């Protein structure tokens, strides 16, 4: 007797758009090159406007066609970048662990993107992955893992330590990135409830970051010395009034 074995059918292939964001020279193009071409270019060649590339990846039983738009980080290219934010399913948000300014600029990169996307709801249907890049340069590191991870995970973003130079973290990061984008597409375009949260709200994480970076106890409390004296004086006067009504 003949039996017909049903052919295993792969699910329909997906086409996705991802973009890279972050200050100039943090290593966006090198991260992409390391993943797609398995090589590292030590010489800095600034991206002019946008670089575009396509790659195919397999996530579980789906083939994913990824369109990568690698953005220039220089402020000069603001007008060019703005044309490319829409319709992205994933964002690589990159900073250099040796340049604090590039870490502190992450909020303004989100701000620039949100302005183009129109609303927070549109931002919520995008997978963000934060790359703390150039971890091979250990001696010049100024942003530690805890600080970077807290910033990322309190926003529901993934966090990876990467080096385009050595290749550390690059494949793991892209695998997690494409897998999350696939989950989102299979979840009707909504970012699944985050599995990466550390349990702090964005506000709590910002406060923790302020405390960790504070110069002194005044700074830690977020008050100016003068203001504290005024409030202490008020308490003293009130106590006197209570003592001698
Ligand atoms: P723009 O295109 O101007 O926005 O810069 P970018 O973010 O694309 O930076 P790019 O990838 O061109 O890298 C900038 C410089 O940093 C280059 O000289 C790279 O060789 C170097 N670089 C990038 N990633 C790493 C890394 O992980 N480790 C080290 N040591 N150097 C890196
Ligand atoms: Mg570049």
Short mmCIF file of C-alpha atoms and ligand atoms in Angstrom, two decimals:
data_model
loop_
_atom_site.label_atom_id
_atom_site.label_comp_id
_atom_site.label_asym_id
_atom_site.label_seq_id
_atom_site.Cartn_x
_atom_site.Cartn_y
_atom_site.Cartn_z
CA UNK A 1 0.00 0.00 0.00
CA UNK A 2 1.30 3.42 -0.92
CA UNK A 3 1.26 6.15 1.64
CA UNK A 4 1.73 9.77 0.78
CA UNK A 5 3.91 11.63 3.20
CA UNK A 6 2.88 15.29 3.27
CA UNK A 7 5.76 17.52 2.25
CA UNK A 8 7.11 19.74 5.03
CA UNK A 9 6.22 23.23 3.94
CA UNK A 10 8.27 26.14 5.20
CA UNK A 11 6.31 29.15 6.25
CA UNK A 12 6.18 32.08 3.84
CA UNK A 13 9.38 34.08 3.73
CA UNK A 14 9.44 37.45 5.46
CA UNK A 15 10.86 40.70 4.18
CA UNK A 16 12.03 43.08 6.89
CA UNK A 17 13.70 46.47 7.09
CA UNK A 18 16.29 47.31 9.73
CA UNK A 19 18.25 50.50 10.31
CA UNK A 20 21.39 51.38 12.28
CA UNK A 21 21.53 54.47 14.50
CA UNK A 22 24.14 56.10 16.70
CA UNK A 23 26.80 58.79 16.72
CA UNK A 24 29.42 58.99 14.00
CA UNK A 25 32.38 56.62 14.41
CA UNK A 26 30.77 54.29 16.98
CA UNK A 27 31.13 51.34 14.60
CA UNK A 28 27.70 50.86 12.96
CA UNK A 29 29.06 50.06 9.50
CA UNK A 30 31.78 47.80 10.91
CA UNK A 31 29.24 45.76 12.91
CA UNK A 32 27.18 45.18 9.77
CA UNK A 33 30.29 44.41 7.71
CA UNK A 34 31.55 41.95 10.34
CA UNK A 35 28.23 40.07 10.20
CA UNK A 36 27.64 40.15 6.43
CA UNK A 37 31.20 39.96 5.10
CA UNK A 38 33.03 38.44 8.11
CA UNK A 39 35.73 41.11 7.99
CA UNK A 40 36.85 44.22 9.85
CA UNK A 41 38.13 47.44 8.33
CA UNK A 42 40.32 49.40 10.78
CA UNK A 43 40.35 52.58 8.68
CA UNK A 44 37.45 54.96 9.35
CA UNK A 45 35.36 55.51 6.23
CA UNK A 46 32.41 57.70 7.23
CA UNK A 47 29.09 56.66 5.76
CA UNK A 48 27.83 59.31 3.40
CA UNK A 49 24.05 59.56 3.88
CA UNK A 50 22.92 55.92 3.83
CA UNK A 51 24.48 52.60 2.84
CA UNK A 52 22.10 49.90 1.72
CA UNK A 53 22.55 46.13 1.71
CA UNK A 54 20.44 42.95 1.62
CA UNK A 55 21.02 39.64 3.35
CA UNK A 56 19.06 36.42 3.83
CA UNK A 57 18.81 34.64 7.16
CA UNK A 58 16.98 31.58 8.43
CA UNK A 59 14.99 31.90 11.64
CA UNK A 60 13.42 28.60 12.70
CA UNK A 61 11.41 27.50 9.63
CA UNK A 62 11.27 30.90 7.98
CA UNK A 63 13.52 32.56 5.47
CA UNK A 64 13.98 36.25 6.26
CA UNK A 65 15.09 38.76 3.65
CA UNK A 66 16.67 41.61 5.53
CA UNK A 67 17.06 45.06 3.99
CA UNK A 68 19.68 46.92 5.97
CA UNK A 69 19.84 50.71 5.89
CA UNK A 70 23.07 51.79 7.55
CA UNK A 71 22.68 55.45 8.54
CA UNK A 72 25.39 58.08 8.77
CA UNK A 73 25.79 59.29 12.36
CA UNK A 74 27.04 62.75 11.49
CA UNK A 75 24.50 65.54 12.23
CA UNK A 76 25.12 66.86 8.71
CA UNK A 77 23.01 63.97 7.30
CA UNK A 78 19.91 64.64 9.40
CA UNK A 79 17.76 65.43 6.33
CA UNK A 80 18.81 62.27 4.51
CA UNK A 81 18.22 60.00 7.54
CA UNK A 82 14.72 61.28 8.10
CA UNK A 83 13.52 59.76 4.84
CA UNK A 84 14.43 56.26 6.02
CA UNK A 85 12.93 55.79 9.49
CA UNK A 86 9.45 54.76 8.38
CA UNK A 87 8.49 51.08 7.94
CA UNK A 88 11.44 49.77 9.97
CA UNK A 89 10.90 46.59 11.99
CA UNK A 90 14.25 46.73 13.76
CA UNK A 91 16.79 49.27 14.97
CA UNK A 92 20.44 48.68 15.88
CA UNK A 93 21.23 51.38 18.40
CA UNK A 94 25.01 51.61 18.72
CA UNK A 95 27.36 53.42 21.10
CA UNK A 96 31.10 53.25 21.77
CA UNK A 97 31.87 52.09 25.33
CA UNK A 98 34.93 54.37 25.30
CA UNK A 99 32.97 57.55 24.48
CA UNK A 100 30.40 58.54 27.11
CA UNK A 101 28.90 61.18 24.82
CA UNK A 102 27.91 58.46 22.34
CA UNK A 103 26.02 56.62 25.13
CA UNK A 104 24.33 59.81 26.31
CA UNK A 105 23.27 60.55 22.74
CA UNK A 106 21.07 57.42 22.60
CA UNK A 107 18.07 59.35 23.93
CA UNK A 108 18.37 61.97 21.23
CA UNK A 109 18.60 59.25 18.57
CA UNK A 110 15.33 57.84 19.87
CA UNK A 111 13.93 61.39 19.87
CA UNK A 112 14.92 61.98 16.25
CA UNK A 113 13.32 58.69 15.24
CA UNK A 114 10.13 59.28 17.24
CA UNK A 115 9.67 62.64 15.58
CA UNK A 116 9.56 60.90 12.20
CA UNK A 117 7.47 57.95 13.39
CA UNK A 118 4.80 60.26 14.76
CA UNK A 119 3.81 58.42 17.95
CA UNK A 120 5.04 56.16 20.73
CA UNK A 121 2.65 53.47 19.45
CA UNK A 122 4.61 53.34 16.19
CA UNK A 123 7.86 53.08 18.15
CA UNK A 124 6.41 50.20 20.19
CA UNK A 125 6.10 48.02 17.11
CA UNK A 126 9.86 48.07 16.48
CA UNK A 127 12.53 45.79 17.94
CA UNK A 128 15.44 47.76 19.39
CA UNK A 129 18.79 46.21 20.12
CA UNK A 130 21.50 48.20 21.90
CA UNK A 131 25.11 47.44 20.94
CA UNK A 132 27.74 48.49 23.45
CA UNK A 133 30.51 48.40 20.86
CA UNK A 134 34.33 48.37 20.90
CA UNK A 135 34.52 46.22 24.04
CA UNK A 136 37.91 44.99 22.83
CA UNK A 137 39.39 48.38 23.80
CA UNK A 138 39.18 47.59 27.53
CA UNK A 139 41.58 50.29 28.75
CA UNK A 140 39.60 53.19 27.32
CA UNK A 141 36.20 51.89 28.48
CA UNK A 142 34.14 54.50 30.37
CA UNK A 143 30.58 53.13 30.21
CA UNK A 144 30.29 49.88 32.14
CA UNK A 145 28.00 46.97 31.37
CA UNK A 146 25.59 47.65 34.26
CA UNK A 147 24.88 51.18 33.09
CA UNK A 148 24.37 50.22 29.45
CA UNK A 149 22.22 47.20 30.26
CA UNK A 150 20.03 49.20 32.65
CA UNK A 151 19.42 51.90 30.04
CA UNK A 152 18.49 49.33 27.41
CA UNK A 153 16.47 46.82 29.41
CA UNK A 154 14.45 49.43 31.31
CA UNK A 155 13.13 50.45 27.90
CA UNK A 156 12.41 46.86 26.87
CA UNK A 157 15.37 46.83 24.48
CA UNK A 158 17.89 44.00 24.11
CA UNK A 159 21.46 44.70 25.18
CA UNK A 160 24.63 43.16 23.73
CA UNK A 161 28.32 43.82 24.25
CA UNK A 162 29.99 43.74 20.85
CA UNK A 163 33.28 44.18 19.09
CA UNK A 164 33.30 44.51 15.33
CA UNK A 165 37.07 44.16 15.58
CA UNK A 166 37.20 40.75 17.29
CA UNK A 167 33.70 39.61 16.32
CA UNK A 168 32.66 39.20 19.99
CA UNK A 169 28.90 39.21 20.43
CA UNK A 170 28.13 40.01 16.79
CA UNK A 171 26.49 36.73 15.67
CA UNK A 172 24.63 36.30 18.97
CA UNK A 173 23.34 39.87 18.71
CA UNK A 174 22.08 39.48 15.13
CA UNK A 175 20.50 36.10 15.91
CA UNK A 176 18.57 37.60 18.83
CA UNK A 177 17.67 40.62 16.69
CA UNK A 178 16.23 38.63 13.76
CA UNK A 179 14.54 36.13 16.05
CA UNK A 180 12.77 38.96 17.92
CA UNK A 181 11.72 40.63 14.68
CA UNK A 182 10.28 37.31 13.47
CA UNK A 183 8.41 36.88 16.78
CA UNK A 184 7.02 40.38 16.37
CA UNK A 185 5.85 39.74 12.80
CA UNK A 186 4.21 36.48 13.94
CA UNK A 187 2.60 38.41 16.80
CA UNK A 188 0.71 40.67 14.38
CA UNK A 189 3.35 43.41 14.32
CA UNK A 190 3.36 43.99 18.08
CA UNK A 191 6.56 43.70 20.08
CA UNK A 192 5.92 40.67 22.36
CA UNK A 193 5.78 41.52 26.06
CA UNK A 194 9.42 41.99 26.86
CA UNK A 195 11.44 39.05 28.10
CA UNK A 196 14.35 41.40 28.67
CA UNK A 197 12.93 43.69 31.34
CA UNK A 198 14.97 44.13 34.54
CA UNK A 199 11.92 45.23 36.46
CA UNK A 200 12.71 48.97 36.57
CA UNK A 201 10.65 51.61 34.85
CA UNK A 202 12.47 54.03 32.54
CA UNK A 203 12.16 56.74 35.24
CA UNK A 204 13.60 54.47 37.95
CA UNK A 205 16.46 53.48 35.65
CA UNK A 206 17.20 57.14 34.88
CA UNK A 207 17.30 57.87 38.64
CA UNK A 208 19.67 54.95 39.26
CA UNK A 209 21.88 56.23 36.45
CA UNK A 210 21.89 59.75 37.96
CA UNK A 211 22.84 58.37 41.38
CA UNK A 212 25.64 56.24 39.95
CA UNK A 213 27.05 59.23 38.06
CA UNK A 214 26.55 61.86 40.78
CA UNK A 215 29.53 64.00 41.83
CA UNK A 216 28.47 64.39 45.49
CA UNK A 217 25.58 63.79 47.86
CA UNK A 218 23.74 66.96 46.71
CA UNK A 219 23.91 65.77 43.16
CA UNK A 220 22.79 62.32 44.28
CA UNK A 221 19.66 63.80 45.88
CA UNK A 222 19.04 65.96 42.83
CA UNK A 223 18.97 69.16 44.95
CA UNK A 224 21.14 72.26 45.17
CA UNK A 225 22.81 72.89 48.56
CA UNK A 226 21.01 76.27 48.87
CA UNK A 227 17.62 74.73 48.34
CA UNK A 228 18.25 72.14 51.04
CA UNK A 229 19.22 74.88 53.51
CA UNK A 230 15.99 76.77 52.72
CA UNK A 231 13.89 73.62 53.24
CA UNK A 232 15.73 72.80 56.49
CA UNK A 233 15.11 76.39 57.69
CA UNK A 234 11.41 76.00 56.93
CA UNK A 235 11.29 72.78 58.97
CA UNK A 236 13.11 74.52 61.86
CA UNK A 237 10.74 77.53 61.79
CA UNK A 238 7.74 75.17 61.67
CA UNK A 239 9.12 73.23 64.65
CA UNK A 240 9.52 76.50 66.58
CA UNK A 241 5.96 77.50 65.77
CA UNK A 242 4.80 74.08 67.03
CA UNK A 243 6.85 74.49 70.22
CA UNK A 244 5.62 78.02 70.93
CA UNK A 245 2.16 78.24 69.43
P1 LIG B 1 29.50 56.88 10.57
O1 LIG B 1 29.29 56.13 9.29
O2 LIG B 1 30.30 58.12 10.40
O3 LIG B 1 28.21 57.15 11.28
O4 LIG B 1 30.39 55.92 11.54
P2 LIG B 1 30.10 54.41 11.95
O5 LIG B 1 29.34 54.37 13.22
O6 LIG B 1 29.54 53.65 10.81
O7 LIG B 1 31.59 53.89 12.29
P3 LIG B 1 32.48 52.85 11.48
O8 LIG B 1 31.84 51.51 11.45
O9 LIG B 1 32.86 53.44 10.19
O10 LIG B 1 33.74 52.74 12.48
C1 LIG B 1 34.43 53.89 12.96
C2 LIG B 1 35.84 53.54 13.38
O11 LIG B 1 35.82 52.69 14.52
C3 LIG B 1 36.63 52.78 12.31
O12 LIG B 1 37.98 53.24 12.35
C4 LIG B 1 36.54 51.34 12.76
O13 LIG B 1 37.64 50.57 12.34
C5 LIG B 1 36.51 51.47 14.27
N1 LIG B 1 35.76 50.39 14.93
C6 LIG B 1 34.49 50.01 14.69
N2 LIG B 1 34.11 49.01 15.50
C7 LIG B 1 35.17 48.75 16.28
C8 LIG B 1 35.41 47.81 17.34
O14 LIG B 1 34.56 47.01 17.77
N3 LIG B 1 36.66 47.85 17.94
C9 LIG B 1 37.63 48.71 17.53
N4 LIG B 1 38.79 48.66 18.16
N5 LIG B 1 37.43 49.61 16.55
C10 LIG B 1 36.22 49.63 15.93
MG1 LIG B 2 29.01 54.17 8.95
#
